[in-house]
PDB file of C-alpha atoms in Angstrom:
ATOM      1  CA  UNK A   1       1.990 -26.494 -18.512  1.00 76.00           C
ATOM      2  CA  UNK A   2       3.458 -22.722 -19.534  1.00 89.00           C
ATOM      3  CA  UNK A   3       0.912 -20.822 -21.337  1.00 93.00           C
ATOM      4  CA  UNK A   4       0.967 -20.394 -25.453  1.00 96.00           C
ATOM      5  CA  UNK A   5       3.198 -17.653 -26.751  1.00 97.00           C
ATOM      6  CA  UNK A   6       0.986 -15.401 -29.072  1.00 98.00           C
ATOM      7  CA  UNK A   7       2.502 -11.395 -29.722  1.00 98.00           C
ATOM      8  CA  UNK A   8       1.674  -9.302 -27.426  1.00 97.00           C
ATOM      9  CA  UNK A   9       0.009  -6.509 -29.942  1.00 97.00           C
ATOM     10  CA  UNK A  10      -0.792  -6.234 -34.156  1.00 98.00           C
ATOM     11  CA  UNK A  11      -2.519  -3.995 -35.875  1.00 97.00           C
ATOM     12  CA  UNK A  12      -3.558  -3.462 -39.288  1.00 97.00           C
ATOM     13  CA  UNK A  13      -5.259  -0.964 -41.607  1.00 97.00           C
ATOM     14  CA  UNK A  14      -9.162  -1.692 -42.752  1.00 97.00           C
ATOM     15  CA  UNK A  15      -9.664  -3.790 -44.927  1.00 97.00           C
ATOM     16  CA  UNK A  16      -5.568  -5.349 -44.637  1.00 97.00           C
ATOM     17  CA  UNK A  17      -5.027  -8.757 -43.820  1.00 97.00           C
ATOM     18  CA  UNK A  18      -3.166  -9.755 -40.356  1.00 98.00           C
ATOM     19  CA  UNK A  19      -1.847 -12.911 -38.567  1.00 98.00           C
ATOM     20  CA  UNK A  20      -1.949 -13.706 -35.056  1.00 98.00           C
ATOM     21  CA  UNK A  21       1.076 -16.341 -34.048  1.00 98.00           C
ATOM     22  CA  UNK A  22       0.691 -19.113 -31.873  1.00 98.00           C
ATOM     23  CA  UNK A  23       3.127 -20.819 -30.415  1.00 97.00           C
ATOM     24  CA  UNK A  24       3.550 -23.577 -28.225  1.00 94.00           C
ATOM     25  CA  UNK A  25       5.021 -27.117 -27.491  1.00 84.00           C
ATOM     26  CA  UNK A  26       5.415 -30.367 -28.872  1.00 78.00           C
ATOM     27  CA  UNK A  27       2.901 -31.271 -26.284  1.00 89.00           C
ATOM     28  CA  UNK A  28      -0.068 -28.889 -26.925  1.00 93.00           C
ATOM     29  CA  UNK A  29      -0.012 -27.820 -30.047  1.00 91.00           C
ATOM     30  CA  UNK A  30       2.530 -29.499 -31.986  1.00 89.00           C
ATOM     31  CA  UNK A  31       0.974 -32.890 -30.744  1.00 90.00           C
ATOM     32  CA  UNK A  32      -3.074 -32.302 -31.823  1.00 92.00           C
ATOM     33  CA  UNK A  33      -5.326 -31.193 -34.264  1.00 93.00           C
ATOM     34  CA  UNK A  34      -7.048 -29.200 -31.384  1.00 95.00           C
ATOM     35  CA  UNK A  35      -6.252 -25.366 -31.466  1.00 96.00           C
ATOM     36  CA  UNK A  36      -9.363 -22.901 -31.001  1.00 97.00           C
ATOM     37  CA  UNK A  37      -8.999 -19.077 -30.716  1.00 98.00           C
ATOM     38  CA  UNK A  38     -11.586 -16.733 -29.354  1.00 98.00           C
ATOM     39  CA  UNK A  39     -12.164 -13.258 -29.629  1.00 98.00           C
ATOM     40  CA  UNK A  40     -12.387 -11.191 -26.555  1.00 97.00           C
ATOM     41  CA  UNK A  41     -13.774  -7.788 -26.395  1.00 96.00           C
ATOM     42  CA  UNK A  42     -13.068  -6.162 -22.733  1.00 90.00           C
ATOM     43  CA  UNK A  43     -16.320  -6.685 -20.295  1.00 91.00           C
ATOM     44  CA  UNK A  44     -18.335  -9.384 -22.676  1.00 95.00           C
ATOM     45  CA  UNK A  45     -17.983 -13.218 -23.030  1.00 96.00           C
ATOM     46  CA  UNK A  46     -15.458 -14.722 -25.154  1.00 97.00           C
ATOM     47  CA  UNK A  47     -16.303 -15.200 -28.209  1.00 98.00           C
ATOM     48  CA  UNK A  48     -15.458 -19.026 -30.010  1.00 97.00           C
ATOM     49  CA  UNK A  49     -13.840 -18.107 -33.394  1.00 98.00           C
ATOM     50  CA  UNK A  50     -12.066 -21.645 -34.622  1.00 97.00           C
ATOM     51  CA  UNK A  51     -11.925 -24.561 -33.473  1.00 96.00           C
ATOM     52  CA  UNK A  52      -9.963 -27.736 -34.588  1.00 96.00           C
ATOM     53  CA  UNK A  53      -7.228 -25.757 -36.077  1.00 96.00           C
ATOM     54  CA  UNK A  54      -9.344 -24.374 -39.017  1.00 97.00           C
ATOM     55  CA  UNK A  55     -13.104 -24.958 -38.502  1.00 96.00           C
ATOM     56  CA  UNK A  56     -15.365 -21.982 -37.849  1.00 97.00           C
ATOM     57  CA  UNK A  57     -18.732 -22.128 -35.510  1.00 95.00           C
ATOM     58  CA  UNK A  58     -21.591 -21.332 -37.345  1.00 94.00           C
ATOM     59  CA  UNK A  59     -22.221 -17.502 -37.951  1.00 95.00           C
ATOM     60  CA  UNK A  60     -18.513 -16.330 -37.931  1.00 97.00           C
ATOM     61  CA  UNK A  61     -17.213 -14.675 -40.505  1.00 97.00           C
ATOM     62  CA  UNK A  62     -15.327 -16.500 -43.484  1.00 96.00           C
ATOM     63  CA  UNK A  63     -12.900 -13.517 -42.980  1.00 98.00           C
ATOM     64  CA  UNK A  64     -11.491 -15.540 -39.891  1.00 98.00           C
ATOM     65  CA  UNK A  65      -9.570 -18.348 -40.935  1.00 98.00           C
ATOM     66  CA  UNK A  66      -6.843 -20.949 -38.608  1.00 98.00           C
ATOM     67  CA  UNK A  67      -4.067 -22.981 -39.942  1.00 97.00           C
ATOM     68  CA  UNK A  68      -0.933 -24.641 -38.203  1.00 96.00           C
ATOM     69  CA  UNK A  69       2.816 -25.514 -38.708  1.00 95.00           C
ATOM     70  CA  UNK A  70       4.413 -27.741 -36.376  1.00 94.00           C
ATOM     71  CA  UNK A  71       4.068 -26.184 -33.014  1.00 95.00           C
ATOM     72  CA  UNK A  72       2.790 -22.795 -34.611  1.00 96.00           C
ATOM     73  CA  UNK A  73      -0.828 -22.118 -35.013  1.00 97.00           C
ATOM     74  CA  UNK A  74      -2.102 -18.970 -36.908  1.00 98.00           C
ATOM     75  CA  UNK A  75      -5.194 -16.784 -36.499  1.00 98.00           C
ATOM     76  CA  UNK A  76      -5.515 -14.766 -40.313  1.00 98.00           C
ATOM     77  CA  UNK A  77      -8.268 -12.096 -40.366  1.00 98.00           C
ATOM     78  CA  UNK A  78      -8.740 -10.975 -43.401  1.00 98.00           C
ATOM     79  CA  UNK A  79     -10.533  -7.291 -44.721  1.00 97.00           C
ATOM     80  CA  UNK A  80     -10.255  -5.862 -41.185  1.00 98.00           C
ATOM     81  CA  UNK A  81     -12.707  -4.046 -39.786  1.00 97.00           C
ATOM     82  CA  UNK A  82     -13.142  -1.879 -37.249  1.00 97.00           C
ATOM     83  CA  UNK A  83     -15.449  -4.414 -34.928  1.00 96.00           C
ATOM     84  CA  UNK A  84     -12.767  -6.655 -34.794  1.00 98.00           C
ATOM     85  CA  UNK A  85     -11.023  -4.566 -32.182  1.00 98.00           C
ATOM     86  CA  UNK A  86     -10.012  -6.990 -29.668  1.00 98.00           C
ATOM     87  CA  UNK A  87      -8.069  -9.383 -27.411  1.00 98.00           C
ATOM     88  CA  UNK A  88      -7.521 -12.694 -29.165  1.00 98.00           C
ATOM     89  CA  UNK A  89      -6.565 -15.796 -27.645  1.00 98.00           C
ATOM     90  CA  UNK A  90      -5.592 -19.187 -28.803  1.00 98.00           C
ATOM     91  CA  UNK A  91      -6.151 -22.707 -26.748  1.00 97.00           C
ATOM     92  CA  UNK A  92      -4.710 -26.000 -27.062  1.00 96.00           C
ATOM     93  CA  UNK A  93      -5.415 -29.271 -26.002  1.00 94.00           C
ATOM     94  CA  UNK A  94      -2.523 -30.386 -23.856  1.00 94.00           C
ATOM     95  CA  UNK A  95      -2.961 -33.976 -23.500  1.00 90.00           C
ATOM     96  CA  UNK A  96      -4.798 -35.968 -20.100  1.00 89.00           C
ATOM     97  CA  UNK A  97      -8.227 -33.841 -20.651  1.00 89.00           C
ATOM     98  CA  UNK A  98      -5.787 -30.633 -19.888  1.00 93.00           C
ATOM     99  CA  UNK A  99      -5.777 -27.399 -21.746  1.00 94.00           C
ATOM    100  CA  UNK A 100      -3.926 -24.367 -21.978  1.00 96.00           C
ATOM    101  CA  UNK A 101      -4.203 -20.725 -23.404  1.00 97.00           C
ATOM    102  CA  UNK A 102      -2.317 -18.346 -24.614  1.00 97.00           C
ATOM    103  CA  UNK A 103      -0.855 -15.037 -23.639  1.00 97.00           C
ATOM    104  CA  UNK A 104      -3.303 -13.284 -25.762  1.00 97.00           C
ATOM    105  CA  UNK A 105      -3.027 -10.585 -28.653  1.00 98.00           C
ATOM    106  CA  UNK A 106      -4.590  -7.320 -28.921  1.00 98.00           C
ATOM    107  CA  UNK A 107      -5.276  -6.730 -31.929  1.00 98.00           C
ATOM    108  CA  UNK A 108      -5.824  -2.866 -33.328  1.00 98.00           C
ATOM    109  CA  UNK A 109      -7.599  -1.237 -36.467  1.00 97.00           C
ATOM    110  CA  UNK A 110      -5.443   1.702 -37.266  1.00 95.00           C
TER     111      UNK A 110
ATOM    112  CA  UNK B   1     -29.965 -22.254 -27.323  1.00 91.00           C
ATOM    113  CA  UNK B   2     -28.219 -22.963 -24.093  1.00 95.00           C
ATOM    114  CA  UNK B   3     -28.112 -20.177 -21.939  1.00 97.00           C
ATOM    115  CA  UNK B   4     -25.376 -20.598 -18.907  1.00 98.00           C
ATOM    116  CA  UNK B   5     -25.598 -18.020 -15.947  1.00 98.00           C
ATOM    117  CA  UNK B   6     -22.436 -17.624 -13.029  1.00 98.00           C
ATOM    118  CA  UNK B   7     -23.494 -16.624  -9.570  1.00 97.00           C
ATOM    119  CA  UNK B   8     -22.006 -16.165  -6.272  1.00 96.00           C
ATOM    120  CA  UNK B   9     -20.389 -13.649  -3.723  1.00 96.00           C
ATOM    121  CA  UNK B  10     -18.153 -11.198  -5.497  1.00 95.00           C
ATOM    122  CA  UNK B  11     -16.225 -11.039  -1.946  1.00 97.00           C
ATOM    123  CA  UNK B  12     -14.146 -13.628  -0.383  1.00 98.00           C
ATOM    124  CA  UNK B  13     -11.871 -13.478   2.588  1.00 98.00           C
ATOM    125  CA  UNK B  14      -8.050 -14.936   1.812  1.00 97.00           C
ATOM    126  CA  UNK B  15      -7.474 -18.616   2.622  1.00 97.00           C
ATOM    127  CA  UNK B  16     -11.202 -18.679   2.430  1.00 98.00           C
ATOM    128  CA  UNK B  17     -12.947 -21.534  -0.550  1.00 98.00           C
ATOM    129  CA  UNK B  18     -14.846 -19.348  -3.531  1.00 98.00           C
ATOM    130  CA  UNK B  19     -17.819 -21.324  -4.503  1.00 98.00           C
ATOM    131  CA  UNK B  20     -19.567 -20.174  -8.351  1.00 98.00           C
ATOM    132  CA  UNK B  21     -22.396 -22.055  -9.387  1.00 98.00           C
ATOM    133  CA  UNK B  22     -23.488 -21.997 -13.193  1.00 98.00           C
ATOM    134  CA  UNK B  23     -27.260 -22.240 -13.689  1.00 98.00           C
ATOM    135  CA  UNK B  24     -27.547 -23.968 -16.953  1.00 97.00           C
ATOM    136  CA  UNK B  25     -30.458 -23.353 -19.487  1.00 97.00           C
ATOM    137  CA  UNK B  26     -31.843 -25.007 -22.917  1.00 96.00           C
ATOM    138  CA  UNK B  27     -30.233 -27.903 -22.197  1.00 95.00           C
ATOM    139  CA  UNK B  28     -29.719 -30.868 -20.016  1.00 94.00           C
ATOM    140  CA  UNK B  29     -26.272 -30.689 -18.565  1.00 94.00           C
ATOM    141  CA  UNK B  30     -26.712 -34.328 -17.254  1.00 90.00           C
ATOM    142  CA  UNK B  31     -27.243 -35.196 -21.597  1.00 89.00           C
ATOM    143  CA  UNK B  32     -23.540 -34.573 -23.158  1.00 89.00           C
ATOM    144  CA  UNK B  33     -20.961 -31.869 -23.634  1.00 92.00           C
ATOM    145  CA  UNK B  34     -18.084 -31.098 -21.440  1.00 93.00           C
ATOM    146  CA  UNK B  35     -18.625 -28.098 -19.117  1.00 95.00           C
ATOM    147  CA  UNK B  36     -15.569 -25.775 -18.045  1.00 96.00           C
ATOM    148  CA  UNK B  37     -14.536 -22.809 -15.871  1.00 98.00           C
ATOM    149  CA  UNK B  38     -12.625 -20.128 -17.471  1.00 98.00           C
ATOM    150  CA  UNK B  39     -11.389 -17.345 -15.580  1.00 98.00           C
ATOM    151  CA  UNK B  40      -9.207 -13.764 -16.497  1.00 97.00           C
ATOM    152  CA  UNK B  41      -7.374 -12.143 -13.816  1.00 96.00           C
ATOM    153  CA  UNK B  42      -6.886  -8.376 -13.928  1.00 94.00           C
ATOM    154  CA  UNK B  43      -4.631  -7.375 -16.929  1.00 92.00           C
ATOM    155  CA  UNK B  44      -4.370 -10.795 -17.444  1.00 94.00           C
ATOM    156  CA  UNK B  45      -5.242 -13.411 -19.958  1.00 95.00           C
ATOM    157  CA  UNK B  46      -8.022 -16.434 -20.124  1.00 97.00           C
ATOM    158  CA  UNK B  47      -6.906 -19.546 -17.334  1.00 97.00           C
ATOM    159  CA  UNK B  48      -8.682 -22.608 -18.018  1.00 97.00           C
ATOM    160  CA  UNK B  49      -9.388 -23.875 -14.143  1.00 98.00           C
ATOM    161  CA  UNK B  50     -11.137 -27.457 -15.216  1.00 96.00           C
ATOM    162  CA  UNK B  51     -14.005 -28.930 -17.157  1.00 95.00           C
ATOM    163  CA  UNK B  52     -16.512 -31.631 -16.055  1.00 94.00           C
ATOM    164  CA  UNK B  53     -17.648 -34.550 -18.674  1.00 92.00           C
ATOM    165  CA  UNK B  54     -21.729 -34.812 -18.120  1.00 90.00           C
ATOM    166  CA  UNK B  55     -21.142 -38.383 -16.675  1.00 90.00           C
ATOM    167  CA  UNK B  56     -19.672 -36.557 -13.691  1.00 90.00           C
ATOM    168  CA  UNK B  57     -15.778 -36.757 -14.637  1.00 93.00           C
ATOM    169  CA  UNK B  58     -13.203 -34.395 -13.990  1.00 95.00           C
ATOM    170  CA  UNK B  59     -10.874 -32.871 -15.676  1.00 95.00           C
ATOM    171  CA  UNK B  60      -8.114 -29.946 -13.703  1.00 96.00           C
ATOM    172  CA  UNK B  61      -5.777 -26.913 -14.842  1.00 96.00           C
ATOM    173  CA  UNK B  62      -2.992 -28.846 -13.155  1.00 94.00           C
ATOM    174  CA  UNK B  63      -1.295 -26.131 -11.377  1.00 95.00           C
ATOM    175  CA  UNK B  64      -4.979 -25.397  -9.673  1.00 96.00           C
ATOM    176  CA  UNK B  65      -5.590 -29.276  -9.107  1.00 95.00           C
ATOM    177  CA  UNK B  66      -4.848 -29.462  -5.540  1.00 96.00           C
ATOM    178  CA  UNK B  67      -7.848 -26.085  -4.621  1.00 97.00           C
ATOM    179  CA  UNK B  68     -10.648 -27.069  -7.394  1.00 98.00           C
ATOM    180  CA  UNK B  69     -13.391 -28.675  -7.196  1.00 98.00           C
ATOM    181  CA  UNK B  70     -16.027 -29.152 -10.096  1.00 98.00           C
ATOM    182  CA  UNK B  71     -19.023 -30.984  -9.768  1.00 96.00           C
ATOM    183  CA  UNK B  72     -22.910 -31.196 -11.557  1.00 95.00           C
ATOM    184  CA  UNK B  73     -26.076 -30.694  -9.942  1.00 94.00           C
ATOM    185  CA  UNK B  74     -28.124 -32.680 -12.056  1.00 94.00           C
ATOM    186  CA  UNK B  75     -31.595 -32.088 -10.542  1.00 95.00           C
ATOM    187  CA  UNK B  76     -30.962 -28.045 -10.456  1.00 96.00           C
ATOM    188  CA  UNK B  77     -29.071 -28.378 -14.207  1.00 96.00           C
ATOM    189  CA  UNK B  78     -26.319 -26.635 -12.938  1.00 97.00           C
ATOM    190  CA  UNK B  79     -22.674 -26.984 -11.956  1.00 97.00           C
ATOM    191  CA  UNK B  80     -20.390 -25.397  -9.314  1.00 98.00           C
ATOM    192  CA  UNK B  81     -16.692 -24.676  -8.778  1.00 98.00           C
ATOM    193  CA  UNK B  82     -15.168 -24.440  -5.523  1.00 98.00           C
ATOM    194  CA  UNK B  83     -11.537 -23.287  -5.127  1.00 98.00           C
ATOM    195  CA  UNK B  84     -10.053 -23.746  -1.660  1.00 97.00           C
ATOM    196  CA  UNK B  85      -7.397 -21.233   0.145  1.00 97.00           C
ATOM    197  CA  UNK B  86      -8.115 -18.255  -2.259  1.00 98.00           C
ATOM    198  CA  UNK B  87      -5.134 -15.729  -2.141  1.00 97.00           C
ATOM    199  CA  UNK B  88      -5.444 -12.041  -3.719  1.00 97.00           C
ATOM    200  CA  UNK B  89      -4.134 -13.810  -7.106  1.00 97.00           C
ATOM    201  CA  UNK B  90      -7.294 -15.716  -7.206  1.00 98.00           C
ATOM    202  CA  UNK B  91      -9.348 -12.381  -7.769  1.00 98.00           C
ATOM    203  CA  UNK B  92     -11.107 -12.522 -11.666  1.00 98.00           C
ATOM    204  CA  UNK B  93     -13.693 -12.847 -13.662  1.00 98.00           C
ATOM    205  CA  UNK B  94     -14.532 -16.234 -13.760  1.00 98.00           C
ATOM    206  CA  UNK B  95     -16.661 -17.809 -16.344  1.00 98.00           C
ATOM    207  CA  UNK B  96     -18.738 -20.744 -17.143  1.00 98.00           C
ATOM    208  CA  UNK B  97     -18.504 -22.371 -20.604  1.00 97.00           C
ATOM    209  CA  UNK B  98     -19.964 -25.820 -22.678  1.00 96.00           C
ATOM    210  CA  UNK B  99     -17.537 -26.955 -25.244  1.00 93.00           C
ATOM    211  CA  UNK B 100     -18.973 -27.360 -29.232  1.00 90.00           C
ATOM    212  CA  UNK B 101     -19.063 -30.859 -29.336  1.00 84.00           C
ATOM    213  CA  UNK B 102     -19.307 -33.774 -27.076  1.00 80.00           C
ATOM    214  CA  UNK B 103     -15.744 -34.788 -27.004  1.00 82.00           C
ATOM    215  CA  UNK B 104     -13.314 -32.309 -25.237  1.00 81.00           C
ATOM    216  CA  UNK B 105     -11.573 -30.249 -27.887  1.00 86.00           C
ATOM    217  CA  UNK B 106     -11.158 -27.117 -25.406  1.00 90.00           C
ATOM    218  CA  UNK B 107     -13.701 -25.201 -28.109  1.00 94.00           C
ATOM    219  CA  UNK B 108     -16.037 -23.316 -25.635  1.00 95.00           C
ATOM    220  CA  UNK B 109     -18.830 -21.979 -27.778  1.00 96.00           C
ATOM    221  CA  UNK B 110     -21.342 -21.379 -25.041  1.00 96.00           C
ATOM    222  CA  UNK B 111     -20.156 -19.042 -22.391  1.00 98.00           C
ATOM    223  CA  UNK B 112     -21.852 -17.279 -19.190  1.00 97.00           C
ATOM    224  CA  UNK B 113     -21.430 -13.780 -19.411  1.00 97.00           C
ATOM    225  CA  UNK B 114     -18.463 -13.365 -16.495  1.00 97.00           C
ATOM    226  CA  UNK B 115     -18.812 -13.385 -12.498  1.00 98.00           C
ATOM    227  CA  UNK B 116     -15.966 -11.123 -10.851  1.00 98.00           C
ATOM    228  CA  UNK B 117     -14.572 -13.012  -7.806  1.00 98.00           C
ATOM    229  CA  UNK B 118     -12.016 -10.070  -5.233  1.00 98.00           C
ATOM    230  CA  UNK B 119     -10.443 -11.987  -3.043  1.00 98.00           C
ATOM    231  CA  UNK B 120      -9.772  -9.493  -0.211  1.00 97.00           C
ATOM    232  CA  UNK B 121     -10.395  -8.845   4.212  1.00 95.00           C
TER     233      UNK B 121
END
């Protein structure tokens, strides 16, 4: 069970629009519906940002938004702003009640 | 709203077992949701370790299967993680977490706020 590829680093411009990659295996999450990605800011609690490939908790922003390609999920954020300054990280169910991360992205507002 | 809390020593002795309990609040941990230990290593990203199903099931990272141990404490609504024969790579934060819904989707929306764990003599 190797651990999601996501880039290591992106960074935008207020108020641009940037993607976070995702990538894994036709086990995790080529195989289900069941990517999440949280947002991580150094010394708090992850923070639950989508879930189920495209679904948002209540209270998040509708500037977050998930989709997936094969065994490619995407984190968008659109209209950057400063506060989202972070470490993102996607998850994937991986089959037999087993999940796995990813490598995580920091993500910077120029 | 559920509250969840980590505690334990933040110093363990290699080939020593870490034991974290997560006191669990606003909510009956013996009702539904799957409950999971997180934890992030230094300069390192999130590991899930292993979840446990409120019936009592559960579930393991697999490459941590043969040192973890997850199990509920009904009567104190909480649950514990125990990993056995801790090595310096063991040292992290390690968190406590309830998924979103009550079928395991690895969507923790509830999180403790972080317990760091140095494994060191």
């Amino acid at each position: 069970q190797s651990a999601l590829t996501q880039p290591a680093s992106v960074s935008g411009s207020p108020g641009q629009s940037i993607t976070i990659s995702c990538t894994g295996a036709g086990s995790d999450v080529g195989s289900y519906n069941l990517v999440s990605w949280y947002q991580h800011h150094p010394g708090k609690a992850p923070k639950l940002m989508i879930y189920e490939v495209i679904k948002r908790p209540s209270g998040v922003s509708n500037r977050f938004s998930g989709s997936k390609s094969g065994s490619t999920a995407s984190l968008t954020i659109s209209g950057l702003q400063a506060e989202d300054e972070a470490d993102y990280y996607c998850c994937s169910y991986a089959g037999s009640s087993t999940g796995v991360f990813g490598t995580g992205t920091k993500v910077t507002v120029l | 709203q559920v509250q969840l809390q980590e505690s334990g020593p933040g110093l363990v002795k290699p080939s020593e077992t870490l034991s974290l309990t997560c006191a669990v609040s606003g909510y009956s941990i013996s009702s539904d949701y799957y409950w999971g230990w997180i934890r992030q290593s230094p300069g390192k990203g999130l590991e899930w370790i292993g979840s446990v199903y409120h019936s009592g099931s559960t579930y393991y990272n697999p490459s941590l299967k043969s040192r973890v141990t997850i199990s509920l404490d009904t009567s104190k609504n909480q649950f514990s993680l125990k990993v056995s024969s801790v090595t310096a790579a063991d040292t992290a934060v390690y968190y406590c977490a309830r998924e979103i819904s009550d079928r395991t989707t690895f969507s923790f929306e509830s999180w403790g706020q972080g317990t760091l764990v140095i494994v060191s003599s």
